[in-house]
Amino acid sequence: MEHEQHPQAPRVLTRRGAWRGRSAVLISGLTVALVVVTVISAGRGQLGVPPAEVAGSIMNRLDGGLEWLLRRIGLEVDLPLGIGPLPSHPQGENTLWLVRFPRVSLAVLVGAALATAGALMQGVFGNPLAEPSIVGVSPGAAVGASFVFVTGVSWLGEWTVPIAAFVTGLLATLLVYALSRAGGRTEVVTLILTGVAVTAVAFAIVAFATFVANPEAREQIVFWQLGSLNGARWPAVAAVAPFVGVGLVVALLSARSLDLLSLGDRTARHLGVHVERLRIVLIVAVAMLVGSGVAFAGVIGFVGLVVPHLVRMVAGPGHRLLLPASALGGAVLLVGADLVARTAIQYADLPLGMLTALVGGPFFFWLLRRTRRRAGGWA
Amino acid sequence: MGMSLLGLRRRGRLPAWVEPGEIITAARGVSVRLGGSLVLDDVSLEVRAGEVLALVGPNGAGKSTLLSAFAGDVTTVRGAVDLHGRRLGEWTSSEAAMRRSVLLQQVTLSFPFTVADVVRMGRAPWSGTVLEDSDDDAVAEAMAATDVASFADRRFTSLSGGERARVALARVLAQRSQLVFLDEPTAALDLRHQELVLSVARRHAAGGGAVVVVLHDLNVAGAHADRVAVLSRGRITAAGPPRLVFTPGLLSDVYAHDIQVLDHPNSSAPIILPRR
């Protein structure tokens, strides 16, 4: 029996090679898509800037910035990067650098954070339907942020909102985790119903915060709750960037352990994973990612559900590709969705959370049906 | 890659080879309490390199719990488990994973990885060590030995129960640890694959490895194990070569049913039958 199997060995090897090729295509494809959608999105709006001028403006600043950096270390060089036309409209440069780029950058960060958080949660819970906004993590993070708006505290400067969102988001994640797990497993029904309960309590607290707020803070909370990137400025981008960065790095480092975790806690441990430590680290990472997603953009749902599932359909469930591809895909999705939100109706900035829920809700329902059919009922 | 943060890449001490006949793992006076009742009561059992040791006994006797204790999955209220001459707790997760592999009764997978991916997961303990170079060999060999190579590209979640069990065994073999724990590896298998699995276990032991296997079928245990340990109500009633341990009196007593032991006409394995 064994002898005839040896021709199999090279086939396994070529499969690995094919995997590398396919993942390179997917990652570079998504990167190109992100660059394109970013340039287009930055140019569109009440003041239109053609893509070539957007690219020219970026390259000129890049050129100037790099030459300045090189001068700081004593090098006087003229880099050939300042190519392309500058915005022809007198206000073009200002519009791009003061309004559009911060907004697009925040969309990139928030999209990457939410999609990665979704993929991480699904891995940690061993459940493909775990998603921050569905199981109550995003609403939990909203509690912290809304209290900052109401009380007006700012001990930590620009970081106050993301840190408050992180803390309450972490509490919500731990709560959902503790309540929905039984015997080392998370069943779909228990997870979703736990999410319903946590979301209800979280939104009750947000409602209370809205109730006691002064009119100005109240309006802020209401619009922020709908989910929007309206009014994004560089300080907000700078405040969430470190959180997203750390969350992404932790996610990528744990990719292989997450693969093993899909075999179950005990088997993962038998394969050398320190399961308890991994879970704590990843739950903190999820809270950081969701907290930074929610802090300035509000509750934008379903990104963490839709993106990882699409990536799994294309690339399979391996986390070493799933996590970076989800980050890129989430960024593409949110930049694109924000472009639609800004431009679908003239002179109106539609709430982004409304758009993602409009698409994500039916998608969630479809996944639910499919999971149920596969499992043969909920049991 | 700095995986050390999450415990996969912190490379520990590579395992030394335990010579055949030497003790590779041992339970020393182990008691385990689960849900308030004493499931294991002062169990001591030594496992030596080069042997297949079968754990048998009636339902609820504590076979799987003893295996869990050996694997370090349950906390002991008394006693301890040694692995490679040290307390189990003195090894890190990945050091323990280089020394023993475990096949559980329930094989689950949350996401639809392919068969080849699942078998390759068995190589995780060796990532970042010199033995990483033999990953491809180990995976191919394990898939050939368990007869799963023909469906290497299929999704694990699309397989039948018997196919899943063999893939899980392949993953355990790919780990290439000297000590292997198998918890009822034959439960979902037809006769041919049942014999295949036990011949894999025999070959592993013949090559100097040690196999501890929980079995329900006393005939299978009698035919393939060097030693059997009979558990009853959380204690070891008897341990030794099947010929000596499997007596009508002891088995009838342990299983609370009249059992007869016959001689096989052309092998040394005993035939165990309930009297009907």
XYZ file of C-alpha atoms in Angstrom:
655
model
C 0.000 0.000 0.000
C 2.693 2.456 1.013
C 4.921 2.023 -2.028
C 2.518 3.449 -4.561
C 2.150 6.634 -2.525
C 5.594 8.045 -3.072
C 4.681 9.959 -6.245
C 2.425 11.982 -3.945
C 5.304 13.725 -2.235
C 6.233 16.111 -5.072
C 2.565 16.946 -5.589
C 2.309 18.189 -2.013
C 5.390 20.298 -2.664
C 4.083 21.886 -5.849
C 0.865 22.651 -4.044
C 2.888 24.725 -1.577
C 4.489 26.534 -4.482
C 1.084 27.229 -6.013
C -0.094 28.553 -2.650
C 2.790 31.017 -2.532
C 2.018 32.176 -6.057
C -1.663 32.632 -5.369
C -1.095 34.538 -2.153
C 1.389 36.862 -3.881
C -1.234 37.582 -6.568
C -3.951 38.220 -3.991
C -1.832 40.511 -1.805
C -0.431 42.544 -4.705
C -3.866 42.730 -6.338
C -5.412 44.098 -3.157
C -2.533 46.554 -2.714
C -3.027 47.908 -6.226
C -6.779 48.124 -5.629
C -6.156 50.049 -2.405
C -3.851 52.564 -4.120
C -6.306 53.078 -6.985
C -9.397 53.475 -4.807
C -7.478 55.807 -2.478
C -6.393 58.116 -5.285
C -9.877 58.133 -6.835
C -11.604 58.705 -3.504
C -9.286 61.577 -2.562
C -10.068 63.312 -5.849
C -13.828 63.041 -5.693
C -16.119 65.462 -3.883
C -17.495 68.956 -4.189
C -14.104 70.106 -5.407
C -13.012 67.550 -7.987
C -9.298 66.817 -8.405
C -8.318 64.487 -11.302
C -6.464 61.299 -10.206
C -3.277 62.416 -11.990
C -3.183 65.631 -9.934
C -3.857 63.668 -6.712
C -0.941 61.382 -7.514
C 1.204 64.382 -8.489
C 0.447 66.115 -5.211
C 1.395 63.008 -3.212
C 4.617 62.499 -5.160
C 5.646 66.147 -4.746
C 5.128 66.037 -0.972
C 6.924 62.692 -0.825
C 9.823 64.177 -2.771
C 10.003 67.228 -0.535
C 9.664 65.182 2.641
C 12.356 62.693 1.733
C 14.790 65.436 0.637
C 14.160 67.212 3.939
C 14.876 63.993 5.843
C 18.058 63.398 3.878
C 19.196 67.004 4.520
C 18.721 66.330 8.239
C 21.324 63.583 8.019
C 23.582 65.797 5.937
C 22.747 64.624 2.425
C 21.920 67.174 -0.251
C 20.223 65.240 -3.041
C 17.616 66.090 -5.623
C 15.307 63.071 -5.717
C 13.486 62.517 -9.027
C 10.180 61.797 -7.295
C 8.465 65.161 -7.793
C 6.676 64.048 -10.935
C 3.129 64.650 -12.084
C 0.960 67.756 -12.152
C -0.074 69.649 -9.018
C -3.803 70.392 -8.462
C -4.852 73.101 -10.899
C -7.575 74.498 -8.619
C -6.183 77.111 -6.170
C -7.832 75.339 -3.203
C -6.965 71.856 -4.530
C -3.813 71.333 -2.478
C -5.499 72.436 0.752
C -8.612 70.358 0.134
C -6.513 67.279 -0.430
C -4.174 67.662 2.547
C -6.548 69.128 5.129
C -9.800 67.296 4.330
C -9.547 64.392 1.952
C -6.300 62.637 2.874
C -7.013 62.519 6.614
C -10.438 61.106 5.842
C -9.124 58.486 3.418
C -6.315 57.581 5.829
C -8.810 57.068 8.633
C -10.921 54.914 6.298
C -7.853 52.774 5.533
C -7.015 52.362 9.226
C -10.572 51.694 10.373
C -11.293 49.276 7.511
C -8.084 47.328 8.118
C -8.734 47.279 11.877
C -12.330 46.073 11.673
C -11.702 43.380 9.043
C -8.665 42.053 10.916
C -10.565 42.111 14.199
C -13.305 40.038 12.581
C -10.849 37.451 11.236
C -9.119 37.285 14.641
C -12.368 36.859 16.553
C -13.497 34.101 14.231
C -10.212 32.309 14.846
C -10.244 32.805 18.611
C -13.870 31.742 19.004
C -13.506 28.964 16.427
C -16.722 30.264 14.958
C -17.108 31.792 11.496
C -19.964 34.071 12.605
C -18.075 35.943 15.324
C -17.896 39.609 14.351
C -17.287 42.641 16.576
C -20.540 44.455 15.834
C -22.662 41.285 16.011
C -21.352 39.869 19.274
C -21.344 43.191 21.122
C -17.695 44.277 21.047
C -18.256 47.378 18.921
C -21.257 48.481 21.017
C -19.095 47.864 24.078
C -16.406 50.143 22.674
C -19.102 52.712 21.879
C -19.891 52.943 25.620
C -16.419 54.242 26.449
C -16.315 56.669 23.544
C -19.759 58.128 24.237
C -18.851 58.757 27.869
C -15.826 60.723 26.779
C -18.074 62.839 24.540
C -20.564 63.473 27.372
C -18.127 64.228 30.157
C -15.704 66.064 27.899
C -12.702 64.541 29.694
C -9.432 64.731 27.828
C -6.725 63.612 30.260
C -4.950 61.753 27.504
C -5.434 64.361 24.822
C -6.370 63.012 21.417
C -5.885 59.474 22.744
C -8.687 59.744 25.311
C -11.423 58.475 22.988
C -9.562 55.468 21.559
C -8.309 54.418 24.986
C -11.760 54.673 26.548
C -13.204 52.725 23.604
C -10.460 50.128 24.006
C -11.145 49.652 27.728
C -14.899 49.156 27.436
C -14.449 47.146 24.229
C -12.054 44.848 26.084
C -14.570 44.395 28.902
C -17.265 43.513 26.369
C -14.977 41.017 24.597
C -14.043 39.299 27.850
C -17.697 39.202 28.856
C -18.822 37.676 25.556
C -15.969 35.190 25.706
C -16.707 34.095 29.255
C -20.462 33.885 28.733
C -20.581 32.170 25.350
C -18.055 29.411 25.878
C -19.029 26.073 27.319
C -16.767 23.049 27.413
C -14.103 24.690 25.244
C -16.540 25.388 22.430
C -18.596 28.365 21.285
C -21.896 27.368 19.753
C -23.454 29.655 17.179
C -26.711 30.134 19.032
C -25.057 30.901 22.360
C -22.621 33.319 20.729
C -25.278 35.279 18.838
C -27.634 35.433 21.809
C -24.823 36.537 24.097
C -24.111 39.243 21.538
C -27.751 40.313 21.635
C -27.617 40.634 25.423
C -24.292 42.502 25.531
C -25.397 44.812 22.695
C -28.658 45.587 24.494
C -26.871 46.581 27.693
C -24.200 48.538 25.824
C -26.722 50.538 23.819
C -28.733 51.154 26.980
C -25.666 52.781 28.495
C -25.033 54.770 25.307
C -28.696 55.847 25.392
C -28.250 57.033 28.961
C -25.147 58.965 27.937
C -27.138 60.548 25.096
C -29.939 61.403 27.525
C -27.761 63.240 30.016
C -25.616 64.943 27.368
C -25.923 68.623 26.511
C -27.414 69.340 23.051
C -24.049 69.706 21.375
C -22.609 66.444 22.718
C -25.944 64.766 22.032
C -25.788 65.604 18.346
C -22.187 64.410 18.258
C -23.139 61.055 19.770
C -26.137 60.557 17.514
C -24.188 61.129 14.304
C -21.154 59.242 15.515
C -23.376 56.276 16.382
C -24.533 56.055 12.795
C -20.940 55.490 11.775
C -19.199 58.115 9.679
C -15.774 59.372 8.741
C -17.101 62.903 8.424
C -14.793 65.454 9.996
C -11.761 63.186 10.230
C -8.584 65.202 10.896
C -4.890 64.284 11.129
C -4.833 64.190 14.969
C -7.534 61.486 14.905
C -5.518 59.506 12.368
C -2.398 59.879 14.515
C -4.319 58.795 17.615
C -5.597 55.500 16.197
C -2.632 54.586 13.979
C -0.466 53.129 16.795
C -3.343 50.990 18.093
C -4.092 49.642 14.627
C -0.389 49.047 14.015
C 0.146 47.071 17.213
C -3.081 45.123 16.667
C -2.071 44.179 13.120
C 1.437 43.109 14.133
C 0.101 40.907 16.940
C -2.437 39.413 14.537
C 0.182 38.576 11.918
C 2.551 37.058 14.491
C -0.172 34.766 15.774
C -1.298 33.546 12.335
C 0.200 30.079 12.597
C -1.072 29.548 16.143
C -4.555 30.520 14.959
C -4.406 27.791 12.308
C -3.619 25.282 15.041
C -6.359 26.662 17.269
C -8.918 25.578 14.680
C -8.130 21.995 15.761
C -9.531 22.835 19.199
C -7.872 23.981 22.415
C -6.536 20.625 23.522
C -5.024 19.622 20.207
C -3.526 23.090 19.753
C -1.874 22.666 23.158
C -0.592 19.224 22.164
C 1.042 20.911 19.185
C 2.886 23.385 21.390
C 0.568 26.413 21.488
C 0.306 28.182 24.828
C -3.455 28.431 24.384
C -4.388 30.539 27.399
C -1.746 33.169 26.729
C -2.595 33.250 23.033
C -6.265 33.879 23.789
C -5.589 36.733 26.188
C -3.157 38.393 23.779
C -5.594 38.065 20.900
C -8.592 39.304 22.874
C -6.584 42.397 23.810
C -5.607 42.803 20.146
C -9.256 42.538 19.063
C -10.244 45.186 21.608
C -7.442 47.489 20.395
C -8.484 47.107 16.777
C -12.196 47.541 17.458
C -11.578 50.395 19.895
C -9.565 52.299 17.306
C -12.155 51.518 14.652
C -15.024 52.792 16.781
C -13.291 55.759 18.457
C -13.703 58.336 15.672
C -15.773 56.502 13.093
C -18.564 55.104 15.262
C -20.122 51.680 14.935
C -19.474 50.448 11.395
C -20.810 46.933 11.293
C -20.254 43.778 9.262
C -16.861 44.729 7.764
C -15.296 42.037 9.956
C -17.791 39.501 8.692
C -17.923 40.181 4.959
C -14.220 40.733 4.242
C -12.717 37.628 5.941
C -15.382 35.449 4.355
C -14.684 36.717 0.870
C -10.959 36.175 1.453
C -11.581 32.621 2.688
C -13.578 31.864 -0.452
C -10.688 32.977 -2.631
C -7.689 31.907 -0.578
C -8.809 29.249 1.897
C -8.822 29.461 5.684
C -5.052 29.702 6.398
C -4.480 32.706 8.679
C -1.067 33.617 7.287
C -2.817 34.842 4.155
C -6.252 35.514 5.622
C -5.072 38.177 8.097
C -3.013 40.442 5.799
C -5.506 39.999 2.938
C -8.387 40.878 5.270
C -6.563 44.016 6.449
C -6.040 45.161 2.863
C -9.531 44.101 1.779
C -11.124 45.911 4.732
C -9.238 49.073 3.818
C -10.334 48.838 0.174
C -13.941 48.188 1.211
C -14.135 51.092 3.629
C -12.419 53.628 1.360
C -14.814 52.577 -1.394
C -17.862 52.649 0.885
C -16.889 56.094 2.163
C -16.555 57.312 -1.414
C -20.115 56.139 -2.061
C -21.323 57.682 1.200
C -19.857 61.058 0.207
C -20.836 61.126 -3.444
C -24.030 59.043 -3.889
C -26.229 62.031 -3.048
C -24.896 65.491 -3.832
C -24.167 67.733 -0.852
C -25.017 64.875 1.534
C -22.696 62.755 3.656
C -24.547 59.484 4.170
C -23.792 57.550 7.362
C -21.216 54.872 6.576
C -22.572 52.461 9.191
C -25.921 52.578 7.435
C -24.328 51.529 4.124
C -22.290 48.655 5.550
C -25.268 47.338 7.504
C -27.448 47.529 4.386
C -25.046 45.173 2.600
C -23.776 43.255 5.629
C -27.142 42.363 7.135
C -28.320 40.205 4.218
C -24.816 38.734 3.926
C -24.926 37.736 7.587
C -28.318 36.139 7.063
C -27.023 34.156 4.090
C -24.044 32.926 6.127
C -26.329 31.987 8.984
C -28.500 29.901 6.655
C -25.492 28.243 5.132
C -23.898 27.431 8.491
C -27.179 26.016 9.695
C -27.613 23.843 6.618
C -24.092 22.459 7.041
C -24.492 21.762 10.728
C -27.895 20.179 10.140
C -29.764 22.488 12.501
C -28.587 24.277 15.572
C -28.637 21.425 18.087
C 9.737 35.902 12.287
C 9.449 36.654 15.964
C 6.793 34.161 16.926
C 8.299 33.875 20.401
C 5.674 36.317 21.658
C 2.965 33.740 21.178
C 4.903 30.706 22.208
C 5.475 28.978 18.900
C 8.949 30.094 18.058
C 10.585 30.042 21.439
C 12.679 27.026 20.705
C 13.315 24.890 23.686
C 15.457 21.884 24.350
C 15.307 19.341 21.509
C 14.362 15.874 22.734
C 16.924 13.175 23.451
C 16.143 9.676 22.176
C 14.965 7.343 24.935
C 16.544 3.905 24.492
C 14.166 0.928 24.065
C 13.214 -0.513 27.437
C 13.819 2.777 29.262
C 10.937 4.667 30.860
C 9.686 7.446 28.562
C 6.689 8.594 30.590
C 5.162 7.607 33.900
C 2.117 8.369 36.030
C 3.069 8.394 39.687
C 0.199 8.068 42.133
C -2.080 10.211 39.982
C -5.549 11.137 41.252
C -7.915 13.249 39.184
C -11.186 14.747 40.272
C -13.742 15.758 37.635
C -17.080 17.295 38.534
C -16.717 16.335 42.183
C -16.023 12.633 41.742
C -12.657 10.893 41.825
C -12.173 9.653 38.263
C -8.612 8.427 38.803
C -7.555 7.153 42.184
C -3.842 6.787 42.882
C -2.860 5.432 39.462
C 0.751 4.553 38.756
C 1.844 3.352 35.326
C 5.186 3.361 33.554
C 5.517 3.439 29.782
C 8.717 2.244 28.145
C 10.186 3.042 24.771
C 9.570 0.274 22.239
C 6.218 -0.924 23.540
C 2.553 -0.663 22.606
C 0.592 -0.283 25.826
C -3.196 -0.618 25.613
C -5.524 0.904 28.193
C -8.704 -1.128 28.435
C -11.666 -1.309 30.777
C -15.410 -0.730 30.925
C -17.086 2.594 30.140
C -16.281 5.241 32.723
C -13.297 3.333 34.112
C -11.012 6.339 33.557
C -9.102 5.291 30.407
C -9.468 8.599 28.574
C -8.871 10.554 31.763
C -5.621 8.675 32.318
C -4.612 9.533 28.769
C -5.506 13.188 29.439
C -3.385 13.121 32.583
C -0.443 11.735 30.603
C -0.995 14.455 27.984
C -1.177 17.163 30.655
C -4.764 18.178 29.879
C -6.216 17.688 33.357
C -4.912 18.890 36.688
C -4.100 16.165 39.167
C -5.267 16.484 42.762
C -2.447 14.166 43.844
C 0.544 12.648 42.141
C 2.316 13.744 38.977
C 3.280 12.704 35.482
C 6.876 12.431 34.335
C 7.926 12.896 30.725
C 11.501 12.162 29.646
C 12.624 12.041 33.265
C 11.170 15.408 34.291
C 7.856 16.551 35.671
C 5.483 17.327 32.824
C 5.109 20.911 34.049
C 8.836 21.557 33.676
C 8.542 21.373 29.887
C 7.077 24.257 27.919
C 4.122 23.501 25.629
C 6.365 23.273 22.595
C 8.999 21.151 24.369
C 6.278 18.720 25.419
C 4.967 18.753 21.834
C 8.376 17.631 20.540
C 8.246 14.645 22.897
C 4.697 13.374 22.603
C 1.780 13.576 20.220
C -1.879 13.005 21.062
C -4.818 11.787 19.001
C -8.100 12.630 20.697
C -11.350 10.744 20.327
C -13.218 13.765 18.982
C -11.577 15.280 15.942
C -12.926 18.732 15.096
C -11.892 21.567 12.795
C -13.459 25.043 12.826
C -12.428 26.022 9.308
C -12.294 24.024 6.066
C -8.548 23.393 5.760
C -7.405 20.792 3.232
C -6.184 17.359 4.307
C -2.595 18.284 3.433
C -2.863 21.472 5.540
C -4.167 19.527 8.536
C -1.389 16.928 8.336
C 1.175 19.719 8.032
C -0.123 21.243 11.271
C 1.538 18.261 12.942
C 4.893 19.829 12.071
C 4.245 22.958 14.161
C 6.433 21.934 17.131
C 9.485 21.764 14.877
C 9.143 25.127 13.164
C 12.307 27.110 13.643
C 14.400 24.037 14.535
C 16.819 22.101 12.337
C 14.167 19.402 11.967
C 11.967 21.836 10.047
C 13.816 20.681 6.924
C 12.171 17.272 7.119
C 8.637 18.736 7.132
C 7.820 17.633 3.585
C 9.170 14.110 4.163
C 7.282 13.725 7.414
C 4.010 14.897 5.891
C 4.308 12.664 2.818
C 5.315 9.646 4.900
C 2.490 10.131 7.389
C -0.083 10.482 4.608
C 1.192 7.340 2.903
C 1.168 5.325 6.130
C -2.449 6.218 6.878
C -3.708 5.812 3.314
C -4.926 9.416 2.970
C -2.597 10.735 0.240
C -5.179 10.065 -2.483
C -7.409 12.822 -1.101
C -4.717 15.241 0.103
C -6.357 18.220 -1.618
C -9.877 17.677 -0.317
C -11.355 19.795 2.447
C -11.189 18.069 5.821
C -14.770 19.125 6.543
C -16.030 17.187 3.491
C -14.609 13.841 4.664
C -16.395 10.893 6.240
C -15.818 10.018 9.889
C -13.381 7.240 9.046
C -11.392 9.432 6.668
C -11.183 12.207 9.254
C -9.889 9.762 11.852
C -7.098 8.660 9.518
C -6.181 12.245 8.629
C -5.975 13.057 12.328
C -3.703 10.053 12.796
C -1.564 11.266 9.899
C -1.223 14.634 11.645
C -0.068 12.832 14.796
C 2.459 10.748 12.859
C 3.787 13.830 11.050
C 4.675 15.234 14.459
C 7.290 12.429 14.666
C 7.428 12.316 18.435
C 8.859 9.244 20.088
C 5.809 8.920 22.348
C 2.309 8.708 20.860
C -1.028 8.740 22.688
C -4.074 7.446 20.816
C -7.542 7.702 22.332
C -9.765 5.114 20.647
C -8.213 5.575 17.194
C -10.255 2.730 15.697
C -13.741 3.738 16.855
C -14.841 5.129 13.455
C -12.906 2.702 11.275
C -13.764 -0.380 9.236
C -11.804 -3.611 9.749
C -9.153 -2.924 7.136
C -8.346 0.528 8.469
C -8.532 -0.665 12.058
C -5.772 -3.145 11.281
C -3.898 -0.446 9.341
C -3.898 1.881 12.349
C -2.701 -0.791 14.739
C 0.006 -1.934 12.360
C 1.151 1.702 12.196
C 1.299 1.666 16.001
C 3.233 -1.631 15.991
C 5.706 -0.280 13.468
C 6.198 2.884 15.535
C 7.032 0.757 18.586
C 9.302 -1.529 16.536
C 11.253 1.564 15.530
C 11.858 2.408 19.192
C 8.802 4.584 19.799
C 6.223 4.151 22.517
C 2.474 3.997 21.936
C -0.217 4.325 24.582
C -3.577 3.480 23.078
C -7.065 3.418 24.576
C -9.002 0.489 23.089
C -12.491 -0.816 23.596
C -12.063 -4.082 21.755
C -10.210 -6.553 23.970
C -9.423 -8.792 20.991
C -7.702 -5.920 19.202
C -5.798 -5.057 22.383
C -4.816 -8.707 22.897
C -3.579 -9.061 19.321
C -1.534 -5.841 19.036
C -0.412 -4.673 22.485
C 2.792 -5.705 24.221
C 1.179 -4.867 27.527
C -2.339 -4.069 28.604
C -3.475 -2.098 31.636
C -6.989 -2.879 32.790
C -8.750 0.027 34.463
C -11.762 -0.282 36.657
C -13.424 2.494 38.636
C -10.433 4.802 38.391
C -7.843 2.247 39.422
C -5.506 -0.096 37.575
C -6.679 -3.620 38.293
C -3.907 -5.384 36.421
C -1.113 -4.576 33.983
C 1.094 -6.874 31.944
C 1.205 -8.978 28.763
C -2.326 -9.699 27.485
C -1.821 -13.462 27.831
C -1.301 -13.078 31.571
C -3.789 -10.290 32.260
C -6.757 -11.389 30.169
C -8.056 -14.208 32.354
C -11.751 -15.133 32.480
C -11.890 -14.414 36.189
C -10.373 -10.929 36.045
C -12.297 -9.816 32.972
C -15.628 -11.210 34.224
C -15.096 -9.346 37.445
C -14.105 -6.025 35.842
C -16.806 -6.016 33.164
C -19.463 -7.470 35.482
C -20.311 -10.019 32.826
C -19.321 -13.659 32.343
C -16.418 -13.637 29.857
C -14.518 -16.549 28.335
C -10.994 -16.497 26.913
C -10.162 -18.954 24.106
C -6.937 -19.856 22.309
C -6.629 -18.732 18.734
C -5.865 -21.734 16.485
C -2.938 -20.118 14.660
C -1.712 -17.135 16.677
C -0.743 -16.423 20.230
C -3.451 -13.770 20.646
C -6.310 -14.673 22.957
C -9.937 -14.613 21.800
C -12.217 -12.900 24.294
C -15.954 -13.518 24.119
C -18.831 -12.694 26.417
C -20.715 -15.830 27.411
C -24.165 -15.599 25.824
